[in-house]
PDB file of C-alpha atoms in Angstrom:
ATOM      1  CA  MET A 471       0.000   0.000   0.000  1.00  0.00           C
ATOM      2  CA  GLU A 472       1.301   3.453  -0.939  1.00  0.00           C
ATOM      3  CA  LEU A 473       0.266   6.920   0.241  1.00  0.00           C
ATOM      4  CA  ARG A 474      -0.448   8.001  -3.333  1.00  0.00           C
ATOM      5  CA  GLN A 475      -2.922   5.120  -3.641  1.00  0.00           C
ATOM      6  CA  LEU A 476      -4.719   6.402  -0.545  1.00  0.00           C
ATOM      7  CA  ALA A 477      -4.772   9.906  -2.069  1.00  0.00           C
ATOM      8  CA  TYR A 478      -6.330   8.507  -5.258  1.00  0.00           C
ATOM      9  CA  PHE A 479      -8.789   6.466  -3.166  1.00  0.00           C
ATOM     10  CA  VAL A 480      -9.923   9.585  -1.270  1.00  0.00           C
ATOM     11  CA  ALA A 481     -10.318  11.497  -4.555  1.00  0.00           C
ATOM     12  CA  VAL A 482     -12.545   8.775  -6.038  1.00  0.00           C
ATOM     13  CA  CYS A 483     -14.611   8.677  -2.824  1.00  0.00           C
ATOM     14  CA  GLU A 484     -15.164  12.429  -2.901  1.00  0.00           C
ATOM     15  CA  GLU A 485     -15.792  12.723  -6.647  1.00  0.00           C
ATOM     16  CA  LEU A 486     -17.659   9.400  -7.105  1.00  0.00           C
ATOM     17  CA  SER A 487     -16.104   9.363 -10.559  1.00  0.00           C
ATOM     18  CA  PHE A 488     -12.814   7.928 -11.790  1.00  0.00           C
ATOM     19  CA  SER A 489     -12.582  10.526 -14.569  1.00  0.00           C
ATOM     20  CA  ARG A 490     -13.128  13.498 -12.230  1.00  0.00           C
ATOM     21  CA  ALA A 491     -10.755  12.016  -9.633  1.00  0.00           C
ATOM     22  CA  ALA A 492      -8.093  11.545 -12.319  1.00  0.00           C
ATOM     23  CA  ALA A 493      -8.463  15.170 -13.459  1.00  0.00           C
ATOM     24  CA  ARG A 494      -8.230  16.343  -9.849  1.00  0.00           C
ATOM     25  CA  CYS A 495      -5.035  14.327  -9.304  1.00  0.00           C
ATOM     26  CA  PHE A 496      -3.516  15.293 -12.687  1.00  0.00           C
ATOM     27  CA  ILE A 497      -3.177  11.700 -13.912  1.00  0.00           C
ATOM     28  CA  SER A 498      -4.971   9.646 -16.556  1.00  0.00           C
ATOM     29  CA  GLN A 499      -8.158   7.753 -15.796  1.00  0.00           C
ATOM     30  CA  SER A 500      -6.490   4.448 -16.657  1.00  0.00           C
ATOM     31  CA  ALA A 501      -3.658   5.218 -14.208  1.00  0.00           C
ATOM     32  CA  ILE A 502      -5.983   5.974 -11.306  1.00  0.00           C
ATOM     33  CA  SER A 503      -8.065   2.868 -12.071  1.00  0.00           C
ATOM     34  CA  HIS A 504      -4.881   0.785 -12.077  1.00  0.00           C
ATOM     35  CA  GLN A 505      -3.742   2.177  -8.716  1.00  0.00           C
ATOM     36  CA  ILE A 506      -7.157   1.610  -7.111  1.00  0.00           C
ATOM     37  CA  ALA A 507      -7.129  -1.962  -8.433  1.00  0.00           C
ATOM     38  CA  ARG A 508      -3.674  -2.473  -6.877  1.00  0.00           C
ATOM     39  CA  LEU A 509      -4.948  -1.113  -3.571  1.00  0.00           C
ATOM     40  CA  GLU A 510      -7.897  -3.511  -3.707  1.00  0.00           C
ATOM     41  CA  ARG A 511      -5.531  -6.435  -4.335  1.00  0.00           C
ATOM     42  CA  ASP A 512      -3.243  -5.364  -1.489  1.00  0.00           C
ATOM     43  CA  LEU A 513      -6.195  -5.151   0.903  1.00  0.00           C
ATOM     44  CA  SER A 514      -7.999  -8.205  -0.548  1.00  0.00           C
ATOM     45  CA  VAL A 515     -11.265  -6.287  -0.692  1.00  0.00           C
ATOM     46  CA  GLN A 516     -13.467  -4.560  -3.258  1.00  0.00           C
ATOM     47  CA  LEU A 517     -13.639  -0.809  -2.610  1.00  0.00           C
ATOM     48  CA  PHE A 518     -15.961   0.303  -5.404  1.00  0.00           C
ATOM     49  CA  GLU A 519     -18.759  -1.263  -7.391  1.00  0.00           C
ATOM     50  CA  ARG A 520     -18.277  -0.005 -10.935  1.00  0.00           C
ATOM     51  CA  THR A 521     -21.085   0.340 -13.458  1.00  0.00           C
ATOM     52  CA  THR A 522     -21.384   2.276 -16.690  1.00  0.00           C
ATOM     53  CA  ARG A 523     -23.393   4.941 -14.848  1.00  0.00           C
ATOM     54  CA  ALA A 524     -22.000   5.169 -11.335  1.00  0.00           C
ATOM     55  CA  VAL A 525     -19.170   4.440  -8.908  1.00  0.00           C
ATOM     56  CA  VAL A 526     -20.625   3.045  -5.665  1.00  0.00           C
ATOM     57  CA  PRO A 527     -18.482   2.760  -2.495  1.00  0.00           C
ATOM     58  CA  THR A 528     -18.670  -0.534  -0.610  1.00  0.00           C
ATOM     59  CA  ASP A 529     -18.908  -1.059   3.158  1.00  0.00           C
ATOM     60  CA  ALA A 530     -15.128  -1.529   3.243  1.00  0.00           C
ATOM     61  CA  THR A 531     -14.716   1.914   1.676  1.00  0.00           C
ATOM     62  CA  THR A 532     -16.805   3.516   4.415  1.00  0.00           C
ATOM     63  CA  ARG A 533     -14.484   2.021   7.047  1.00  0.00           C
ATOM     64  CA  LEU A 534     -11.273   2.842   5.162  1.00  0.00           C
ATOM     65  CA  LEU A 535     -12.036   6.463   4.189  1.00  0.00           C
ATOM     66  CA  PRO A 536     -11.525   8.165   7.605  1.00  0.00           C
ATOM     67  CA  LEU A 537      -8.307   6.191   8.167  1.00  0.00           C
ATOM     68  CA  ALA A 538      -6.999   7.118   4.712  1.00  0.00           C
ATOM     69  CA  LYS A 539      -7.689  10.807   5.383  1.00  0.00           C
ATOM     70  CA  GLN A 540      -5.905  10.490   8.715  1.00  0.00           C
ATOM     71  CA  MET A 541      -2.854   8.950   7.040  1.00  0.00           C
ATOM     72  CA  LEU A 542      -2.700  11.721   4.434  1.00  0.00           C
ATOM     73  CA  SER A 543      -3.073  14.349   7.153  1.00  0.00           C
ATOM     74  CA  LEU A 544      -0.181  12.752   9.043  1.00  0.00           C
ATOM     75  CA  GLU A 545       1.950  12.866   5.894  1.00  0.00           C
ATOM     76  CA  SER A 546       1.335  16.623   5.603  1.00  0.00           C
ATOM     77  CA  ALA A 547       2.083  17.065   9.299  1.00  0.00           C
ATOM     78  CA  ILE A 548       5.358  15.151   8.953  1.00  0.00           C
ATOM     79  CA  ARG A 549       6.437  17.286   6.008  1.00  0.00           C
ATOM     80  CA  ALA A 550       5.516  20.450   7.889  1.00  0.00           C
ATOM     81  CA  ALA A 551       7.380  19.314  11.027  1.00  0.00           C
ATOM     82  CA  VAL A 552      10.706  18.784   9.271  1.00  0.00           C
ATOM     83  CA  ARG A 553      10.559  21.801   6.974  1.00  0.00           C
ATOM     84  CA  THR A 554      13.051  24.566   7.428  1.00  0.00           C
ATOM     85  CA  THR A 555      11.464  27.954   8.060  1.00  0.00           C
ATOM     86  CA  GLY A 556      12.130  31.490   6.959  1.00  0.00           C
ATOM     87  CA  SER A 557      13.916  31.140   3.635  1.00  0.00           C
ATOM     88  CA  ARG A 558      11.871  28.245   2.220  1.00  0.00           C
ATOM     89  CA  ILE A 559       8.386  28.917   0.867  1.00  0.00           C
ATOM     90  CA  ARG A 560       5.911  26.540  -0.781  1.00  0.00           C
ATOM     91  CA  LEU A 561       3.275  28.107  -3.049  1.00  0.00           C
ATOM     92  CA  ALA A 562       0.328  25.887  -3.972  1.00  0.00           C
ATOM     93  CA  ALA A 563      -1.631  26.708  -7.137  1.00  0.00           C
ATOM     94  CA  ASN A 564      -2.797  25.201 -10.412  1.00  0.00           C
ATOM     95  CA  MET A 565      -1.328  25.631 -13.871  1.00  0.00           C
ATOM     96  CA  SER A 566      -3.562  28.573 -14.777  1.00  0.00           C
ATOM     97  CA  PHE A 567      -1.561  30.636 -12.265  1.00  0.00           C
ATOM     98  CA  ALA A 568       1.835  29.408 -13.466  1.00  0.00           C
ATOM     99  CA  THR A 569       2.942  32.399 -15.562  1.00  0.00           C
ATOM    100  CA  ARG A 570       2.125  35.018 -12.943  1.00  0.00           C
ATOM    101  CA  SER A 571       3.439  32.865 -10.083  1.00  0.00           C
ATOM    102  CA  LEU A 572       6.784  32.144 -11.733  1.00  0.00           C
ATOM    103  CA  SER A 573       7.263  35.845 -12.487  1.00  0.00           C
ATOM    104  CA  ALA A 574       6.573  36.681  -8.826  1.00  0.00           C
ATOM    105  CA  ILE A 575       8.885  33.894  -7.641  1.00  0.00           C
ATOM    106  CA  ALA A 576      11.680  35.235  -9.822  1.00  0.00           C
ATOM    107  CA  GLY A 577      11.211  38.693  -8.300  1.00  0.00           C
ATOM    108  CA  ALA A 578      11.192  37.336  -4.739  1.00  0.00           C
ATOM    109  CA  ARG A 579      14.352  35.318  -5.360  1.00  0.00           C
ATOM    110  CA  GLU A 580      16.081  38.378  -6.749  1.00  0.00           C
ATOM    111  CA  ALA A 581      15.273  40.201  -3.511  1.00  0.00           C
ATOM    112  CA  HIS A 582      16.257  37.157  -1.394  1.00  0.00           C
ATOM    113  CA  PRO A 583      19.014  35.275  -3.285  1.00  0.00           C
ATOM    114  CA  GLY A 584      19.269  32.549  -0.644  1.00  0.00           C
ATOM    115  CA  ALA A 585      15.531  31.770  -0.607  1.00  0.00           C
ATOM    116  CA  GLU A 586      14.089  28.478  -1.825  1.00  0.00           C
ATOM    117  CA  ILE A 587      10.590  28.909  -3.280  1.00  0.00           C
ATOM    118  CA  GLU A 588       8.655  25.896  -4.570  1.00  0.00           C
ATOM    119  CA  PHE A 589       5.703  26.056  -6.959  1.00  0.00           C
ATOM    120  CA  VAL A 590       3.458  23.085  -6.114  1.00  0.00           C
ATOM    121  CA  ILE A 591       0.567  21.989  -8.350  1.00  0.00           C
ATOM    122  CA  LYS A 592      -2.483  20.910  -6.327  1.00  0.00           C
ATOM    123  CA  PRO A 593      -6.265  20.774  -6.885  1.00  0.00           C
ATOM    124  CA  PHE A 594      -8.373  23.327  -5.002  1.00  0.00           C
ATOM    125  CA  ARG A 595      -9.225  21.241  -1.929  1.00  0.00           C
ATOM    126  CA  GLN A 596      -5.677  19.988  -1.525  1.00  0.00           C
ATOM    127  CA  ARG A 597      -4.320  23.545  -1.770  1.00  0.00           C
ATOM    128  CA  ILE A 598      -6.451  24.623   1.172  1.00  0.00           C
ATOM    129  CA  SER A 599      -5.593  21.533   3.215  1.00  0.00           C
ATOM    130  CA  ALA A 600      -1.879  21.973   2.535  1.00  0.00           C
ATOM    131  CA  VAL A 601      -1.926  25.520   3.923  1.00  0.00           C
ATOM    132  CA  ALA A 602      -4.062  24.537   6.929  1.00  0.00           C
ATOM    133  CA  ASP A 603      -1.728  21.605   7.731  1.00  0.00           C
ATOM    134  CA  GLY A 604       1.430  23.686   7.338  1.00  0.00           C
ATOM    135  CA  ASP A 605       2.704  21.753   4.319  1.00  0.00           C
ATOM    136  CA  CYS A 606       2.452  24.911   2.161  1.00  0.00           C
ATOM    137  CA  ASP A 607       2.792  28.561   3.111  1.00  0.00           C
ATOM    138  CA  LEU A 608       0.195  30.025   0.769  1.00  0.00           C
ATOM    139  CA  ALA A 609      -2.259  28.971  -1.896  1.00  0.00           C
ATOM    140  CA  LEU A 610      -3.704  30.847  -4.850  1.00  0.00           C
ATOM    141  CA  VAL A 611      -7.447  30.413  -5.353  1.00  0.00           C
ATOM    142  CA  ARG A 612     -10.263  32.006  -7.301  1.00  0.00           C
ATOM    143  CA  GLY A 613     -13.030  33.087  -4.988  1.00  0.00           C
ATOM    144  CA  SER A 614     -12.728  33.026  -1.229  1.00  0.00           C
ATOM    145  CA  VAL A 615     -12.294  30.526   1.601  1.00  0.00           C
ATOM    146  CA  ASP A 616     -14.088  30.643   4.930  1.00  0.00           C
ATOM    147  CA  GLN A 617     -12.216  28.246   7.193  1.00  0.00           C
ATOM    148  CA  PRO A 618     -11.073  28.748  10.790  1.00  0.00           C
ATOM    149  CA  GLY A 619      -7.334  29.384  11.053  1.00  0.00           C
ATOM    150  CA  LEU A 620      -6.974  30.653   7.492  1.00  0.00           C
ATOM    151  CA  ALA A 621      -6.742  34.239   6.260  1.00  0.00           C
ATOM    152  CA  VAL A 622      -7.510  35.507   2.763  1.00  0.00           C
ATOM    153  CA  GLU A 623      -5.737  38.380   1.001  1.00  0.00           C
ATOM    154  CA  GLN A 624      -6.971  39.607  -2.376  1.00  0.00           C
ATOM    155  CA  LEU A 625      -4.214  39.807  -4.971  1.00  0.00           C
ATOM    156  CA  TRP A 626      -5.958  40.775  -8.203  1.00  0.00           C
ATOM    157  CA  VAL A 627      -9.253  40.522 -10.064  1.00  0.00           C
ATOM    158  CA  GLU A 628      -9.657  38.545 -13.280  1.00  0.00           C
ATOM    159  CA  GLU A 629     -12.032  39.369 -16.099  1.00  0.00           C
ATOM    160  CA  LEU A 630     -13.794  36.222 -17.272  1.00  0.00           C
ATOM    161  CA  MET A 631     -13.698  35.520 -21.005  1.00  0.00           C
ATOM    162  CA  LEU A 632     -16.857  34.989 -23.046  1.00  0.00           C
ATOM    163  CA  ALA A 633     -16.435  32.209 -25.582  1.00  0.00           C
ATOM    164  CA  VAL A 634     -18.587  31.078 -28.510  1.00  0.00           C
ATOM    165  CA  ALA A 635     -18.171  28.837 -31.524  1.00  0.00           C
ATOM    166  CA  PRO A 636     -16.872  30.566 -34.682  1.00  0.00           C
ATOM    167  CA  ALA A 637     -20.296  29.948 -36.263  1.00  0.00           C
ATOM    168  CA  HIS A 638     -22.204  31.636 -33.424  1.00  0.00           C
ATOM    169  CA  PRO A 639     -24.353  34.622 -34.505  1.00  0.00           C
ATOM    170  CA  LEU A 640     -22.468  36.906 -32.074  1.00  0.00           C
ATOM    171  CA  ALA A 641     -18.951  35.695 -32.922  1.00  0.00           C
ATOM    172  CA  TRP A 642     -18.334  38.628 -35.275  1.00  0.00           C
ATOM    173  CA  ARG A 643     -19.313  41.248 -32.699  1.00  0.00           C
ATOM    174  CA  THR A 644     -16.715  43.438 -30.979  1.00  0.00           C
ATOM    175  CA  ASN A 645     -18.702  43.297 -27.740  1.00  0.00           C
ATOM    176  CA  VAL A 646     -22.036  41.961 -26.521  1.00  0.00           C
ATOM    177  CA  THR A 647     -24.403  42.546 -23.604  1.00  0.00           C
ATOM    178  CA  LEU A 648     -25.798  40.084 -21.094  1.00  0.00           C
ATOM    179  CA  ARG A 649     -29.284  40.813 -22.442  1.00  0.00           C
ATOM    180  CA  GLU A 650     -28.195  39.660 -25.890  1.00  0.00           C
ATOM    181  CA  LEU A 651     -26.552  36.559 -24.453  1.00  0.00           C
ATOM    182  CA  SER A 652     -29.711  35.587 -22.553  1.00  0.00           C
ATOM    183  CA  ASP A 653     -31.273  34.502 -25.864  1.00  0.00           C
ATOM    184  CA  PHE A 654     -28.657  31.763 -26.271  1.00  0.00           C
ATOM    185  CA  PRO A 655     -27.988  28.666 -24.131  1.00  0.00           C
ATOM    186  CA  LEU A 656     -25.201  28.965 -21.545  1.00  0.00           C
ATOM    187  CA  LEU A 657     -22.967  25.917 -21.125  1.00  0.00           C
ATOM    188  CA  LEU A 658     -21.305  25.420 -17.724  1.00  0.00           C
ATOM    189  CA  PRO A 659     -20.133  22.481 -15.632  1.00  0.00           C
ATOM    190  CA  PRO A 660     -22.646  21.396 -12.947  1.00  0.00           C
ATOM    191  CA  GLU A 661     -22.866  23.889 -10.082  1.00  0.00           C
ATOM    192  CA  SER A 662     -21.508  21.280  -7.646  1.00  0.00           C
ATOM    193  CA  GLU A 663     -18.240  21.356  -9.608  1.00  0.00           C
ATOM    194  CA  GLN A 664     -18.029  25.111 -10.363  1.00  0.00           C
ATOM    195  CA  VAL A 665     -19.826  26.995  -7.604  1.00  0.00           C
ATOM    196  CA  LEU A 666     -17.870  30.194  -8.293  1.00  0.00           C
ATOM    197  CA  LEU A 667     -18.803  30.447 -11.990  1.00  0.00           C
ATOM    198  CA  HIS A 668     -22.496  29.884 -11.270  1.00  0.00           C
ATOM    199  CA  THR A 669     -22.434  32.482  -8.484  1.00  0.00           C
ATOM    200  CA  VAL A 670     -20.766  35.078 -10.723  1.00  0.00           C
ATOM    201  CA  ILE A 671     -23.305  34.457 -13.498  1.00  0.00           C
ATOM    202  CA  ARG A 672     -26.291  34.756 -11.144  1.00  0.00           C
ATOM    203  CA  SER A 673     -24.920  37.999  -9.678  1.00  0.00           C
ATOM    204  CA  ALA A 674     -24.341  39.479 -13.132  1.00  0.00           C
ATOM    205  CA  PHE A 675     -27.926  38.811 -14.231  1.00  0.00           C
ATOM    206  CA  ALA A 676     -29.491  39.795 -10.877  1.00  0.00           C
ATOM    207  CA  ASP A 677     -30.459  43.334 -11.970  1.00  0.00           C
ATOM    208  CA  LEU A 678     -31.732  42.347 -15.411  1.00  0.00           C
ATOM    209  CA  PRO A 679     -35.348  41.470 -16.255  1.00  0.00           C
ATOM    210  CA  VAL A 680     -34.135  38.222 -17.820  1.00  0.00           C
ATOM    211  CA  GLY A 681     -31.781  35.530 -16.639  1.00  0.00           C
ATOM    212  CA  PRO A 682     -29.446  33.174 -18.470  1.00  0.00           C
ATOM    213  CA  THR A 683     -30.859  30.313 -20.501  1.00  0.00           C
ATOM    214  CA  TYR A 684     -28.952  27.247 -19.350  1.00  0.00           C
ATOM    215  CA  GLY A 685     -28.019  24.528 -21.786  1.00  0.00           C
ATOM    216  CA  PRO A 686     -26.988  20.987 -20.824  1.00  0.00           C
ATOM    217  CA  PRO A 687     -24.221  20.808 -18.175  1.00  0.00           C
ATOM    218  CA  ILE A 688     -20.704  20.213 -19.485  1.00  0.00           C
ATOM    219  CA  PRO A 689     -19.708  16.650 -18.477  1.00  0.00           C
ATOM    220  CA  ALA A 690     -16.582  16.257 -16.364  1.00  0.00           C
ATOM    221  CA  ASP A 691     -14.733  14.427 -19.145  1.00  0.00           C
ATOM    222  CA  HIS A 692     -15.601  16.996 -21.855  1.00  0.00           C
ATOM    223  CA  THR A 693     -13.979  20.339 -22.614  1.00  0.00           C
ATOM    224  CA  ALA A 694     -15.822  23.627 -22.979  1.00  0.00           C
ATOM    225  CA  THR A 695     -14.227  24.058 -26.414  1.00  0.00           C
ATOM    226  CA  MET A 696     -15.655  20.797 -27.732  1.00  0.00           C
ATOM    227  CA  GLU A 697     -19.081  21.521 -26.237  1.00  0.00           C
ATOM    228  CA  LEU A 698     -19.192  24.881 -28.034  1.00  0.00           C
ATOM    229  CA  ILE A 699     -18.294  23.227 -31.316  1.00  0.00           C
ATOM    230  CA  ASN A 700     -21.105  20.705 -30.769  1.00  0.00           C
ATOM    231  CA  HIS A 701     -23.529  23.498 -29.764  1.00  0.00           C
ATOM    232  CA  PRO A 702     -22.702  26.395 -32.125  1.00  0.00           C
ATOM    233  CA  ASP A 703     -25.593  28.498 -30.777  1.00  0.00           C
ATOM    234  CA  ALA A 704     -24.295  28.338 -27.175  1.00  0.00           C
ATOM    235  CA  TRP A 705     -21.860  30.402 -25.115  1.00  0.00           C
ATOM    236  CA  THR A 706     -19.745  29.872 -22.029  1.00  0.00           C
ATOM    237  CA  VAL A 707     -17.376  31.716 -19.713  1.00  0.00           C
ATOM    238  CA  LEU A 708     -13.723  30.814 -19.225  1.00  0.00           C
ATOM    239  CA  TYR A 709     -11.125  31.797 -16.683  1.00  0.00           C
ATOM    240  CA  ALA A 710      -8.243  33.936 -17.902  1.00  0.00           C
ATOM    241  CA  HIS A 711      -5.452  31.992 -19.647  1.00  0.00           C
ATOM    242  CA  SER A 712      -7.800  29.099 -20.555  1.00  0.00           C
ATOM    243  CA  PRO A 713      -7.116  27.460 -23.953  1.00  0.00           C
ATOM    244  CA  THR A 714      -9.141  29.107 -26.727  1.00  0.00           C
ATOM    245  CA  ASP A 715      -8.048  27.100 -29.779  1.00  0.00           C
ATOM    246  CA  GLY A 716     -10.922  26.561 -32.179  1.00  0.00           C
ATOM    247  CA  ILE A 717     -13.329  29.030 -30.550  1.00  0.00           C
ATOM    248  CA  ALA A 718     -13.990  32.776 -30.620  1.00  0.00           C
ATOM    249  CA  THR A 719     -13.873  35.166 -27.665  1.00  0.00           C
ATOM    250  CA  VAL A 720     -15.925  38.343 -27.402  1.00  0.00           C
ATOM    251  CA  GLU A 721     -15.879  41.275 -24.989  1.00  0.00           C
ATOM    252  CA  LEU A 722     -18.706  41.909 -22.541  1.00  0.00           C
ATOM    253  CA  ALA A 723     -19.893  45.504 -22.950  1.00  0.00           C
ATOM    254  CA  ASP A 724     -20.547  46.171 -19.257  1.00  0.00           C
ATOM    255  CA  HIS A 725     -17.614  44.154 -17.860  1.00  0.00           C
ATOM    256  CA  ARG A 726     -19.617  42.530 -15.080  1.00  0.00           C
ATOM    257  CA  LEU A 727     -18.021  39.099 -15.036  1.00  0.00           C
ATOM    258  CA  ARG A 728     -15.054  39.320 -12.700  1.00  0.00           C
ATOM    259  CA  VAL A 729     -13.606  36.952 -10.098  1.00  0.00           C
ATOM    260  CA  PRO A 730     -11.149  37.768  -7.307  1.00  0.00           C
ATOM    261  CA  VAL A 731      -7.894  35.844  -7.045  1.00  0.00           C
ATOM    262  CA  ASN A 732      -6.816  35.467  -3.427  1.00  0.00           C
ATOM    263  CA  ALA A 733      -3.858  34.260  -1.426  1.00  0.00           C
ATOM    264  CA  VAL A 734      -4.772  31.900   1.404  1.00  0.00           C
ATOM    265  CA  ILE A 735      -2.352  31.802   4.339  1.00  0.00           C
ATOM    266  CA  ARG A 736      -2.489  30.593   7.932  1.00  0.00           C
ATOM    267  CA  ALA A 737      -4.022  33.295  10.116  1.00  0.00           C
ATOM    268  CA  GLU A 738      -1.624  32.783  13.024  1.00  0.00           C
ATOM    269  CA  ALA A 739       1.527  32.339  10.964  1.00  0.00           C
ATOM    270  CA  ARG A 740       4.208  34.986  11.307  1.00  0.00           C
ATOM    271  CA  GLN A 741       5.034  36.039   7.767  1.00  0.00           C
ATOM    272  CA  SER A 742       8.694  35.694   6.837  1.00  0.00           C
ATOM    273  CA  PRO A 743      10.415  38.412   4.785  1.00  0.00           C
ATOM    274  CA  VAL A 744      10.439  36.038   1.809  1.00  0.00           C
ATOM    275  CA  LEU A 745       6.691  35.393   2.028  1.00  0.00           C
ATOM    276  CA  THR A 746       5.981  39.114   2.420  1.00  0.00           C
ATOM    277  CA  THR A 747       8.054  39.860  -0.686  1.00  0.00           C
ATOM    278  CA  LEU A 748       6.372  37.048  -2.650  1.00  0.00           C
ATOM    279  CA  LEU A 749       2.889  38.352  -1.783  1.00  0.00           C
ATOM    280  CA  ALA A 750       3.883  41.846  -2.871  1.00  0.00           C
ATOM    281  CA  ALA A 751       5.284  40.449  -6.128  1.00  0.00           C
ATOM    282  CA  LEU A 752       2.052  38.526  -6.783  1.00  0.00           C
ATOM    283  CA  HIS A 753       0.103  41.754  -6.255  1.00  0.00           C
ATOM    284  CA  SER A 754       2.107  43.575  -8.895  1.00  0.00           C
ATOM    285  CA  ALA A 755       3.020  40.785 -11.341  1.00  0.00           C
TER     286      ALA A 755
END
């Protein structure tokens, strides 16, 4: 049994989908299925009943899940306990923040030549847990976090991109309004997977006499780009720096669709000079 297998096991339990768990862990679906199968052989027990429609945890899974979470929490605690402090910083983010983060890291290292700053790729939930457990010093997230012991500092605000298929009636327009978009179906992942996007959309339409017309949810194993190609009359919103190959982007006339990008740090932690410099660099990058 390996710790990574327990991490994959927890991801499948929480997502109830091998494809979503694989995306969350940044590995292929076949790889995560293989590791779960190895874990089942090691434990001589079936952990999931697999059908074409659902992934169903077994009784053994219910007993194993809290222990697996405890083991992973202990791993983070061990890493935090042996870490050097002061000149070593771990920044947790995802790849959409890579360009800005690496620029800020370069600036912080120039100011502190002896500093060691790591850029760690983690899914949203793991970023928050890593900061709370002390394994990472800060995490970059879109939206906010309300968790005891954690503090949130706004770094910048991103303008969401509007995307349509090249054949969409509004694709040729320089800018469009939300009222015009309400006539066309909006494609988004299910709200359970993208709470922030759904909240931003609802807030944007709140003062209008019409709301968005929702199309079918984007499945976890599909891309927004492909869904737009398959639904040329639809539109969607994308985070900044998302791939836009094969689709068209248009400007929103009233610029209502914005999301804050925040740094999450431990509330009681005494900020080192390196961390202070890195936060300032992220603000201005």
